[in-house]
Coordinates of N, CA and C in Angstrom, one line a residue:
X113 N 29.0 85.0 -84.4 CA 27.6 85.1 -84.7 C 27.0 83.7 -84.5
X114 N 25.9 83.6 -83.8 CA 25.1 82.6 -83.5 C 24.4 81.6 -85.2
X115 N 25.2 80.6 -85.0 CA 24.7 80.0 -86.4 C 23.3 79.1 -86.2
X116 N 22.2 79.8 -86.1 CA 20.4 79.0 -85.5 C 20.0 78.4 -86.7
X117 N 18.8 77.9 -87.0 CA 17.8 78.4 -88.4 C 17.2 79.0 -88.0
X118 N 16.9 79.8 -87.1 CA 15.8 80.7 -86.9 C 16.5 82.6 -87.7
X119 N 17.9 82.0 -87.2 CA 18.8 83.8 -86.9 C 20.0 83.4 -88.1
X120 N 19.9 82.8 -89.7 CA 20.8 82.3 -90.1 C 21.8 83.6 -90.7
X121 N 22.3 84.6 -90.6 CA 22.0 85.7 -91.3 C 23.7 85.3 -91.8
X122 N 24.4 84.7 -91.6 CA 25.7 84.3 -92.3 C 25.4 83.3 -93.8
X123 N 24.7 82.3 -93.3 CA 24.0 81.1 -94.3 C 23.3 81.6 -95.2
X124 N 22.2 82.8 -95.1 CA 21.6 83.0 -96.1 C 22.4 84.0 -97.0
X125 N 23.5 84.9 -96.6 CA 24.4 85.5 -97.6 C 25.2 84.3 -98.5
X126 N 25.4 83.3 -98.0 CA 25.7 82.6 -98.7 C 25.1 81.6 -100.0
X127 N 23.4 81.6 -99.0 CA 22.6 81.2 -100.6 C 22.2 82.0 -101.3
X128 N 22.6 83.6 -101.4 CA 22.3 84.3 -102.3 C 23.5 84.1 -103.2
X129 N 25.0 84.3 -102.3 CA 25.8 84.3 -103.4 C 26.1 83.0 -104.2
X130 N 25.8 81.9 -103.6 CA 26.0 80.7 -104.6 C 25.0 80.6 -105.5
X131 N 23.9 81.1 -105.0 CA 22.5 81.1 -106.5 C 22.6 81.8 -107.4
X132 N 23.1 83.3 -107.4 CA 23.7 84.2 -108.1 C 25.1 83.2 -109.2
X133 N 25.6 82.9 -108.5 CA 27.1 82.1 -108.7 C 27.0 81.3 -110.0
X134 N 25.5 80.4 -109.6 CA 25.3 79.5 -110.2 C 24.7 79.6 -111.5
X135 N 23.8 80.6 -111.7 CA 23.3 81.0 -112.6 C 24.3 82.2 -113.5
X136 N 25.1 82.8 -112.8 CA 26.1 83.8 -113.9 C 27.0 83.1 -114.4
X137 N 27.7 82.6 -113.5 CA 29.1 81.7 -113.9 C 29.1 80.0 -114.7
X138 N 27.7 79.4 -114.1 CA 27.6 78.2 -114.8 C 26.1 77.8 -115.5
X139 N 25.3 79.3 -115.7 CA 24.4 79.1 -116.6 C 23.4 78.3 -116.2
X140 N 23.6 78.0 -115.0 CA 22.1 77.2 -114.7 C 20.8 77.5 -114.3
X141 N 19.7 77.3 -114.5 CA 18.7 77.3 -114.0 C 19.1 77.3 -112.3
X142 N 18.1 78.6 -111.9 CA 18.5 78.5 -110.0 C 16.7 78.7 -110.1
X143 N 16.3 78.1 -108.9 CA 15.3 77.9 -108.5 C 15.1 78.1 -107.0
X144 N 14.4 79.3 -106.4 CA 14.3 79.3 -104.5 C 13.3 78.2 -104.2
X145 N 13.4 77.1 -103.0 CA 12.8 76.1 -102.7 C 12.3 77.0 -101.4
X146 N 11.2 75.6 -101.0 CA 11.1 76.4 -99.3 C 12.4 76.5 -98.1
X147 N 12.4 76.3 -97.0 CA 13.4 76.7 -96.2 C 13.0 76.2 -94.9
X148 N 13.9 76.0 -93.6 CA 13.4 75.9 -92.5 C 13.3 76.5 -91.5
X149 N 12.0 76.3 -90.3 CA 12.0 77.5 -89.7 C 11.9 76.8 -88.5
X150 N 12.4 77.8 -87.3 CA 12.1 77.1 -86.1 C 10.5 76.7 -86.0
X151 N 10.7 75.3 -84.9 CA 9.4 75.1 -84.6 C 8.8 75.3 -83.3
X152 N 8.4 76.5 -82.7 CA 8.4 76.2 -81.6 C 7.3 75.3 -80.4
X153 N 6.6 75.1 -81.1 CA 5.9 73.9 -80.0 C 6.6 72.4 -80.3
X154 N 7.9 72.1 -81.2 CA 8.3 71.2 -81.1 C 10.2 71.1 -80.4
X155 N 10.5 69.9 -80.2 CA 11.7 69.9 -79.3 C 12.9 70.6 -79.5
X156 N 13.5 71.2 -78.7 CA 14.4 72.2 -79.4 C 15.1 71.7 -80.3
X157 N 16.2 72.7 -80.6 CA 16.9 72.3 -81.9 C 16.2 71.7 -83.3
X158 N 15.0 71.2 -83.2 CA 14.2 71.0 -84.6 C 13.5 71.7 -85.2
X159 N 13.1 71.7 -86.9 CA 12.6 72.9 -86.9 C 11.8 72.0 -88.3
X160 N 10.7 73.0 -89.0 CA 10.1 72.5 -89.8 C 10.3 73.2 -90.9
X161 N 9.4 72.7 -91.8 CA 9.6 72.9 -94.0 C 8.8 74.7 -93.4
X162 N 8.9 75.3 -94.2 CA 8.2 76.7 -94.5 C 7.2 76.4 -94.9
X163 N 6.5 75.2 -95.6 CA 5.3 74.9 -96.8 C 4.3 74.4 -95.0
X164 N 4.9 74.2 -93.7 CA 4.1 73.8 -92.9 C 3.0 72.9 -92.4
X165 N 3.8 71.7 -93.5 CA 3.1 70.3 -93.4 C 4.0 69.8 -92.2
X166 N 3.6 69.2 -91.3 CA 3.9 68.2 -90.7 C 4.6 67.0 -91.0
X167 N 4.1 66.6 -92.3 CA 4.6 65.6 -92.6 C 5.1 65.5 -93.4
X168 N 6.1 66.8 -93.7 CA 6.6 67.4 -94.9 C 7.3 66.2 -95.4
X169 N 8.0 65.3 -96.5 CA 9.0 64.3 -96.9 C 9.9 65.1 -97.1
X170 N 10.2 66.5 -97.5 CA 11.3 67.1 -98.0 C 11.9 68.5 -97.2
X171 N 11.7 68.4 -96.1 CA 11.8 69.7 -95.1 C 12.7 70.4 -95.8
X172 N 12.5 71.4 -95.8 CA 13.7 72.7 -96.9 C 14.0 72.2 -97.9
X173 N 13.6 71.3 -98.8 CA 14.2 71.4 -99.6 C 13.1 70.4 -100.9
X174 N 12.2 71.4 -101.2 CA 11.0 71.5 -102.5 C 11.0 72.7 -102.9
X175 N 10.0 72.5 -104.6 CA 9.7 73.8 -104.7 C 8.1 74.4 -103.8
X176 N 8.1 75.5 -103.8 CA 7.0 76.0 -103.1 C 6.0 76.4 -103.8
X177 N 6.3 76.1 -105.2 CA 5.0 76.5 -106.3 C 4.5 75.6 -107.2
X178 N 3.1 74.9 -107.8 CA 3.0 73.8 -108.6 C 3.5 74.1 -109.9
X179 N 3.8 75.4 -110.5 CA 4.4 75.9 -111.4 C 6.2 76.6 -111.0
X180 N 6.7 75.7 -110.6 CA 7.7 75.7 -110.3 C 9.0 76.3 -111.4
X181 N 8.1 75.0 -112.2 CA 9.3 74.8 -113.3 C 9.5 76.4 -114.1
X182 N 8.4 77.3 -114.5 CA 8.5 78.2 -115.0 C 8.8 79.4 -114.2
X183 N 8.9 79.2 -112.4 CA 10.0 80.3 -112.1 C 11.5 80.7 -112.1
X184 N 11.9 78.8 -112.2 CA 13.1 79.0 -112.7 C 13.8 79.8 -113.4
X185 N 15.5 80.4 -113.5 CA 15.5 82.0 -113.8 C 17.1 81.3 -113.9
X186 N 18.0 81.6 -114.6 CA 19.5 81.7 -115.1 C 19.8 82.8 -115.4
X187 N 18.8 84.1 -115.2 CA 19.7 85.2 -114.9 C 19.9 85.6 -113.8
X188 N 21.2 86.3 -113.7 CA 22.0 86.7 -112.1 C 20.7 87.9 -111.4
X189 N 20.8 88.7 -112.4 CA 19.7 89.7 -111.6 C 18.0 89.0 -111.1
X190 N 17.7 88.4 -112.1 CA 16.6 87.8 -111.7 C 16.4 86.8 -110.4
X191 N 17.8 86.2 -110.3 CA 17.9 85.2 -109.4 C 18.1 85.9 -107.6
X192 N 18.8 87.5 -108.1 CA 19.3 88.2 -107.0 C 18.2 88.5 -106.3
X193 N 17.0 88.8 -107.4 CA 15.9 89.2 -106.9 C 15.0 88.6 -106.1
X194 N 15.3 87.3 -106.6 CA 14.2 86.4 -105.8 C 14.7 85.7 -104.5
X195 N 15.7 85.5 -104.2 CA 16.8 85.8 -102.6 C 16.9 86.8 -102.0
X196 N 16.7 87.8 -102.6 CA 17.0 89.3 -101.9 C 15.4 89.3 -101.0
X197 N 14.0 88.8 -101.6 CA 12.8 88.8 -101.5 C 12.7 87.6 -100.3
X198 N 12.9 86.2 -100.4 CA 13.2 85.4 -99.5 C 14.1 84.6 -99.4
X199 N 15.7 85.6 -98.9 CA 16.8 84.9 -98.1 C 17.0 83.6 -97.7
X200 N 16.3 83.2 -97.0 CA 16.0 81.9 -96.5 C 16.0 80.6 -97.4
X201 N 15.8 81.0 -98.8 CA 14.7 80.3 -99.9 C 16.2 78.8 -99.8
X202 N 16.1 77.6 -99.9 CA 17.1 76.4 -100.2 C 17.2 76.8 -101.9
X203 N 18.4 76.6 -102.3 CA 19.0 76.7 -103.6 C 18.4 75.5 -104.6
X204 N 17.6 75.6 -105.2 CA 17.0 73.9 -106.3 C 17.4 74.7 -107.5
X205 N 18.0 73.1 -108.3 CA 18.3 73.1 -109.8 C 17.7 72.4 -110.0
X206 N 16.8 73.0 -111.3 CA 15.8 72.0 -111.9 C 16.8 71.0 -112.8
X207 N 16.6 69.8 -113.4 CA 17.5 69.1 -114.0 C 16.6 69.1 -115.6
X208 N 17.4 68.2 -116.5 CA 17.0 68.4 -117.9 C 17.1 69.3 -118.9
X209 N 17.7 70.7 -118.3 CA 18.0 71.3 -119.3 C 19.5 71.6 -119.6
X210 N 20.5 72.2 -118.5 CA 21.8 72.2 -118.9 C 22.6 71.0 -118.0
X211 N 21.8 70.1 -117.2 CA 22.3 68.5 -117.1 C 21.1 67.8 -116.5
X212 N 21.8 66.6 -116.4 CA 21.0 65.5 -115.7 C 21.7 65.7 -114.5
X213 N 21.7 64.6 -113.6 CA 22.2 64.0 -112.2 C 21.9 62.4 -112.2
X214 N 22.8 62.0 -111.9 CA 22.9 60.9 -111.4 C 23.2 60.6 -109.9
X215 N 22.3 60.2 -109.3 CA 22.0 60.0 -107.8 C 22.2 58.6 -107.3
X216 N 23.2 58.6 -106.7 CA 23.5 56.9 -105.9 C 23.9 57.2 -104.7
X217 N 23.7 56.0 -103.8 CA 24.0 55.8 -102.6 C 25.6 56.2 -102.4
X218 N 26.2 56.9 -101.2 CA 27.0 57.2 -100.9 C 28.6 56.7 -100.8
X219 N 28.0 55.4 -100.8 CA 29.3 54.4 -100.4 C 29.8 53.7 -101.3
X220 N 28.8 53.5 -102.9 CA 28.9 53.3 -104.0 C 29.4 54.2 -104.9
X221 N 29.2 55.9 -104.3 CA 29.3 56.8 -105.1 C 31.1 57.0 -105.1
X222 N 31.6 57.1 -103.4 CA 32.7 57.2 -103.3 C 33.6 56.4 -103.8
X223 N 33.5 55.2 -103.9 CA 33.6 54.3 -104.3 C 34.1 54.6 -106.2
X224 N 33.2 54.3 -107.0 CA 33.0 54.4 -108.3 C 33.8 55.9 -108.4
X225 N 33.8 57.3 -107.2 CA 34.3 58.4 -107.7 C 36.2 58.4 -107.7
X226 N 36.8 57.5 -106.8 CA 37.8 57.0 -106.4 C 38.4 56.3 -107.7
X227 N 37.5 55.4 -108.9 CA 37.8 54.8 -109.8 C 37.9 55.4 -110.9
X228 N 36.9 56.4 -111.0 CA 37.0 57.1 -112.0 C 38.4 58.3 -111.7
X229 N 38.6 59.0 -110.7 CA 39.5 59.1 -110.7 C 40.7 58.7 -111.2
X230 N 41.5 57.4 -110.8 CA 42.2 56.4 -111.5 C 42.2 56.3 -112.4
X231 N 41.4 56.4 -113.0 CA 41.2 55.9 -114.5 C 40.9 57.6 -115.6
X232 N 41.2 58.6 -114.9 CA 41.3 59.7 -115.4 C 40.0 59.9 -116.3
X233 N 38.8 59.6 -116.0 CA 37.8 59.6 -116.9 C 37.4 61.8 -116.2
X234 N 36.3 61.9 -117.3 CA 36.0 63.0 -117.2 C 35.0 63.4 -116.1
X235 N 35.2 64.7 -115.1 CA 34.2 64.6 -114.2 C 33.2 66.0 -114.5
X236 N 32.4 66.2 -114.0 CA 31.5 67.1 -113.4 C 31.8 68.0 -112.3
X237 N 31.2 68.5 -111.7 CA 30.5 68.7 -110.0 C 30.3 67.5 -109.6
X238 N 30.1 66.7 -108.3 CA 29.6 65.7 -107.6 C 29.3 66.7 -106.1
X239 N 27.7 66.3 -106.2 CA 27.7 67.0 -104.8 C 27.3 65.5 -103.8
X240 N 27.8 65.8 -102.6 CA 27.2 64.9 -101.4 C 25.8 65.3 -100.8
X241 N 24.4 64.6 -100.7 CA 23.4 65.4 -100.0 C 23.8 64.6 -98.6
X242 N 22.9 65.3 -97.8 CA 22.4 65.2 -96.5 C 22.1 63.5 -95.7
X243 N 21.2 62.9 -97.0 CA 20.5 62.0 -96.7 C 21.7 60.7 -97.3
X244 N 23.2 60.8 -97.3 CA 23.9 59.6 -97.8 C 23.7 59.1 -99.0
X245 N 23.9 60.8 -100.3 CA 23.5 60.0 -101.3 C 25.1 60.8 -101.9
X246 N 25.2 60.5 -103.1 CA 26.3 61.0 -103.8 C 25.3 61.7 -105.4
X247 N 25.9 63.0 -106.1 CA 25.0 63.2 -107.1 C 26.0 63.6 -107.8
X248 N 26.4 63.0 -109.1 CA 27.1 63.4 -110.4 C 26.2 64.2 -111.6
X249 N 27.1 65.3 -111.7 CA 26.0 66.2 -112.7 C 26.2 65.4 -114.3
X250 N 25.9 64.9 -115.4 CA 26.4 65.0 -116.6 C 25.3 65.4 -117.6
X251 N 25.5 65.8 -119.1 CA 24.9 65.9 -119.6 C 23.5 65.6 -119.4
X252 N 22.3 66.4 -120.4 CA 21.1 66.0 -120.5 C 20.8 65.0 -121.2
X253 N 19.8 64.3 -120.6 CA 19.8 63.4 -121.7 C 19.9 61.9 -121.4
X254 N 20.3 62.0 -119.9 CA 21.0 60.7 -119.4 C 19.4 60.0 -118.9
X255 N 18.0 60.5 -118.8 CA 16.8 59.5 -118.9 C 17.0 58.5 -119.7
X256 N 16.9 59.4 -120.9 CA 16.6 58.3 -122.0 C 17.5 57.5 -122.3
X257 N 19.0 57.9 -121.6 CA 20.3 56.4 -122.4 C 20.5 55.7 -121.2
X258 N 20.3 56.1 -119.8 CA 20.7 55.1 -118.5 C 20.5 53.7 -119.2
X259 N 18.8 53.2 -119.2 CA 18.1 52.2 -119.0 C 18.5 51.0 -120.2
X260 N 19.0 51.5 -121.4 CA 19.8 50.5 -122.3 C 21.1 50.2 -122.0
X261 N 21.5 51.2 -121.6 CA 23.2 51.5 -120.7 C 23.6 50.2 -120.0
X262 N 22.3 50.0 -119.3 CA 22.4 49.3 -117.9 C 22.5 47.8 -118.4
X263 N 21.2 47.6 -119.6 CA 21.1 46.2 -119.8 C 22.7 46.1 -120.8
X264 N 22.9 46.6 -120.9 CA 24.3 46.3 -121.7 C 25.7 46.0 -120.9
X265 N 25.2 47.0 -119.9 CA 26.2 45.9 -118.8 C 25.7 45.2 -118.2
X266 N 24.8 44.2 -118.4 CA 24.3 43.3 -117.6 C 23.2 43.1 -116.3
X267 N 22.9 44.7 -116.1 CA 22.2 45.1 -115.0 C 20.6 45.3 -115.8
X268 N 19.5 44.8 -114.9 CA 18.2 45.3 -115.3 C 18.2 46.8 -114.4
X269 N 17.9 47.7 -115.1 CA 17.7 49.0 -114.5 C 17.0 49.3 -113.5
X270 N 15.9 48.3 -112.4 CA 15.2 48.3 -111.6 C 15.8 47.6 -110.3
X271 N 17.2 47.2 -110.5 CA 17.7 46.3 -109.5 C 18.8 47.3 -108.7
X272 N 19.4 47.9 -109.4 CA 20.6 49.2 -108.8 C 19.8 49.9 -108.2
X273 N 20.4 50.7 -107.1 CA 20.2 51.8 -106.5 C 20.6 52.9 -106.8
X274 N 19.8 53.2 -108.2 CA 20.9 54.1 -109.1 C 19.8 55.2 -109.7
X275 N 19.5 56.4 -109.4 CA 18.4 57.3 -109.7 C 18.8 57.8 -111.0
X276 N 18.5 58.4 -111.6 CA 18.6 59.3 -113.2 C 17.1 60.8 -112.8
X277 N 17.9 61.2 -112.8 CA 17.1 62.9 -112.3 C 17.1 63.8 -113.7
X278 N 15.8 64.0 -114.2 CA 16.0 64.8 -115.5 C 15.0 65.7 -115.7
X279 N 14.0 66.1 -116.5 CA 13.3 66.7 -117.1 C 12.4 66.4 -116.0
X280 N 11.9 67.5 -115.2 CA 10.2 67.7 -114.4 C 11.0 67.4 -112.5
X281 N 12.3 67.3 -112.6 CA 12.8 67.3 -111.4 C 13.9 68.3 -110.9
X282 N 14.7 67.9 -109.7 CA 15.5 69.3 -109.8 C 16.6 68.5 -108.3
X283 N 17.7 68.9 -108.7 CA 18.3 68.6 -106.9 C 18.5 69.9 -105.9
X284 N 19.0 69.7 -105.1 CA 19.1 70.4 -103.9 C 20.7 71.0 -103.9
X285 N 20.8 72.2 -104.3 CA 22.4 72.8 -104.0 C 23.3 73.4 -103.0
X286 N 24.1 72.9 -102.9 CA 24.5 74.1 -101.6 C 24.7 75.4 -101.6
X287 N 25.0 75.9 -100.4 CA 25.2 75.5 -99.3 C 23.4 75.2 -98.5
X288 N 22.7 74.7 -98.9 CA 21.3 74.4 -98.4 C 21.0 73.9 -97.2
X289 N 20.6 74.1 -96.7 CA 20.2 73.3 -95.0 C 19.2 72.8 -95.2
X290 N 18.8 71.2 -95.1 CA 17.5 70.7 -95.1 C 17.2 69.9 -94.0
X291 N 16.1 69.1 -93.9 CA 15.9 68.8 -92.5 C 16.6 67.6 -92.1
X292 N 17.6 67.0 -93.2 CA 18.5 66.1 -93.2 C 19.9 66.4 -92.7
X293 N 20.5 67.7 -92.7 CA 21.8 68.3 -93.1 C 21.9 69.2 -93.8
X294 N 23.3 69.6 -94.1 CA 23.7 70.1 -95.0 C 24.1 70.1 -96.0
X295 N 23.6 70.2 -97.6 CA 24.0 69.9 -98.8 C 25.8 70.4 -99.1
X296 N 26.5 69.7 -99.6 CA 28.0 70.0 -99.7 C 28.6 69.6 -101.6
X297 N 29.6 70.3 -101.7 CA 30.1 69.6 -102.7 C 31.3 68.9 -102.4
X298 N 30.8 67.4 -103.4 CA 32.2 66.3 -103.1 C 33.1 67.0 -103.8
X299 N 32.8 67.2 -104.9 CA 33.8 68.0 -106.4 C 33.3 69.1 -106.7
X300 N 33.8 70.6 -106.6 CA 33.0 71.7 -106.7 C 33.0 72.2 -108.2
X301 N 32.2 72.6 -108.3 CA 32.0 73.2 -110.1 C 33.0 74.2 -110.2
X302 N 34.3 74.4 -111.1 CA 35.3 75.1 -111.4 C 35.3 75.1 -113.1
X303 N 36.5 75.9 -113.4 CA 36.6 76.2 -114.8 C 37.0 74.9 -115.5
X304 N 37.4 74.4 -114.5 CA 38.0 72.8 -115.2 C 37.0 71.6 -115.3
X305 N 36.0 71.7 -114.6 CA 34.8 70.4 -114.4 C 33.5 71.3 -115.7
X306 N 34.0 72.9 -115.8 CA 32.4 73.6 -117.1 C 32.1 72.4 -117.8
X307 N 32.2 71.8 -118.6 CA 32.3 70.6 -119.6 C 31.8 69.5 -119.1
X308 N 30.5 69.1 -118.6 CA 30.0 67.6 -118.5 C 30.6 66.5 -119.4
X309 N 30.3 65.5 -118.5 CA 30.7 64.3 -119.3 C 29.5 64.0 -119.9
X310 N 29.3 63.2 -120.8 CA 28.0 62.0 -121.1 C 27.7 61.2 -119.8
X311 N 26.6 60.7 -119.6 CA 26.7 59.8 -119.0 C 27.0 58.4 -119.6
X312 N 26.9 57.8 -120.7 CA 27.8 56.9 -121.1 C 29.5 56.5 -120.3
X313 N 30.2 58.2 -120.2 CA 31.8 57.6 -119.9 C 31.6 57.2 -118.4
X314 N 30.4 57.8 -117.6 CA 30.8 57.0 -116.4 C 29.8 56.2 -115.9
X315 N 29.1 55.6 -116.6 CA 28.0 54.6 -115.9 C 28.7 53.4 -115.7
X316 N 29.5 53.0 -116.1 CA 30.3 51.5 -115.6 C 30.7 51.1 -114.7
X317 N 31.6 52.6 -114.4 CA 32.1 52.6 -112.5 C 30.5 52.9 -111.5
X318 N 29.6 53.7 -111.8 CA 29.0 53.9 -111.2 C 28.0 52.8 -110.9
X319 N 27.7 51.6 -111.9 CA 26.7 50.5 -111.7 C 27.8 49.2 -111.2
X320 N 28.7 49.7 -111.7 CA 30.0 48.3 -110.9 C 29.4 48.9 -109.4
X321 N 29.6 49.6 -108.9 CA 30.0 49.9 -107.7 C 28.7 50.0 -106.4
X322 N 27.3 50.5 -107.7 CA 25.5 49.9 -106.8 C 25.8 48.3 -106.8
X323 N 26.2 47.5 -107.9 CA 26.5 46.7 -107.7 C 26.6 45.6 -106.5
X324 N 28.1 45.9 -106.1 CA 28.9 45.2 -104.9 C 27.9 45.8 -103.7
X325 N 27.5 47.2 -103.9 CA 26.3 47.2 -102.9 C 25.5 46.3 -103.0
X326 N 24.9 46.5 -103.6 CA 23.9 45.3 -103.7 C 24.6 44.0 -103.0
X327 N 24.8 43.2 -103.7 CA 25.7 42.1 -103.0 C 26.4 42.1 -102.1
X328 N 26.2 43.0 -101.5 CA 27.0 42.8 -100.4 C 26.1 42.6 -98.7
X329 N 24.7 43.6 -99.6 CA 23.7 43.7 -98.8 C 22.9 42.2 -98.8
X330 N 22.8 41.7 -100.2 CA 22.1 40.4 -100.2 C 22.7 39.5 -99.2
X331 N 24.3 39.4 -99.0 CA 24.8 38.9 -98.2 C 24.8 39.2 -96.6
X332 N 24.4 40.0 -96.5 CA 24.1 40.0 -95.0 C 23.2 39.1 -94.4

């Protein structure tokens, strides 16, 4: 079968079943984003946001409503419903209610995920996006403790490349296609990762490691 965005008809069984997945098995808020469509007065193989801005910042992968937040839905049937309606829809988790995200640069992420490893600390899910970022799910909550977090190790919280995604936002899930790529998980959500960490147990590896980014970039 031809895998297009115009003819996705393998892909989109797939964002129904992981949206469904996500909301029965791990209780989260699932949210349908926009999605992409061929463009045909533009160069092949490219294609545009469904919302049909031009200058979309987030091609497939926003919500499509200013009341977004309140169509969010954590039940399986409700969520069935609203994929079965439009297939196409990118998979979004609003954040701040059953976790945060922590969003860092890619090379930092692997990095810090490699240590934490080692050091047997507790994980999450970690998904990879599109755009070269790395995202750790952990507890709610992590707005309000990052920014002391940080001055306590030494970091002013405006100097890392280090996002905190919580209350009034949402990330992008797989299997999603955006106009970046394809959303992936580094660490997939299993019976063993249910259990978030704090963000306390892993912000140390994670700001060590924007860190050396950083410096390594000042050094160029």
């Amino acid at each position: 079968m031809e895998d297009t965005i115009g003819a996705p008809r393998q892909l989109t069984g797939q964002l129904l079943d992981s949206a469904v997945r996500y909301a029965e098995e791990r209780h989260w808020e699932v949210l349908p984003g926009s999605w992409l469509e061929d463009d045909p007065g533009g160069p092949a193989g490219l294609a545009r946001c469904s919302c049909g801005s031009a200058a979309c910042p987030a091609p497939g992968a926003h919500p499509t409503r200013p009341d977004w937040a309140g169509q969010a839905s954590g039940s399986a049937p409700a969520v069935r419903r609203m994929w079965n309606k439009q297939p196409r829809s990118s998979i979004l988790l609003p954040t701040g209610g059953t976790f945060d995200a922590i969003d860092v640069p890619e090379v930092a992420g692997c990095l810090a995920l490699a240590r934490m490893e080692r050091m047997d600390l507790p994980l999450g899910p970690v998904m990879c996006a599109p755009d070269r970022r790395l995202v750790f799910f952990v507890l709610p909550g992590a707005t309000v403790k990052v920014p002391d977090l940080l001055r306590r190790l030494g970091w002013a919280p405006d100097t890392l490349d280090l996002k905190v995604r919580g209350e009034g936002e949402w990330v992008v899930a797989p299997p999603t296609r955006t106009g970046s790529g394809c959303v992936q998980w580094a660490r997939q959500p299993t019976t063993l990762n249910r259990w978030l960490p704090d963000v306390e147990e892993l912000l140390s590896p994670l700001a060590y490691a924007c860190g050396r980014e950083l410096a390594a970039a000042r050094g160029r």
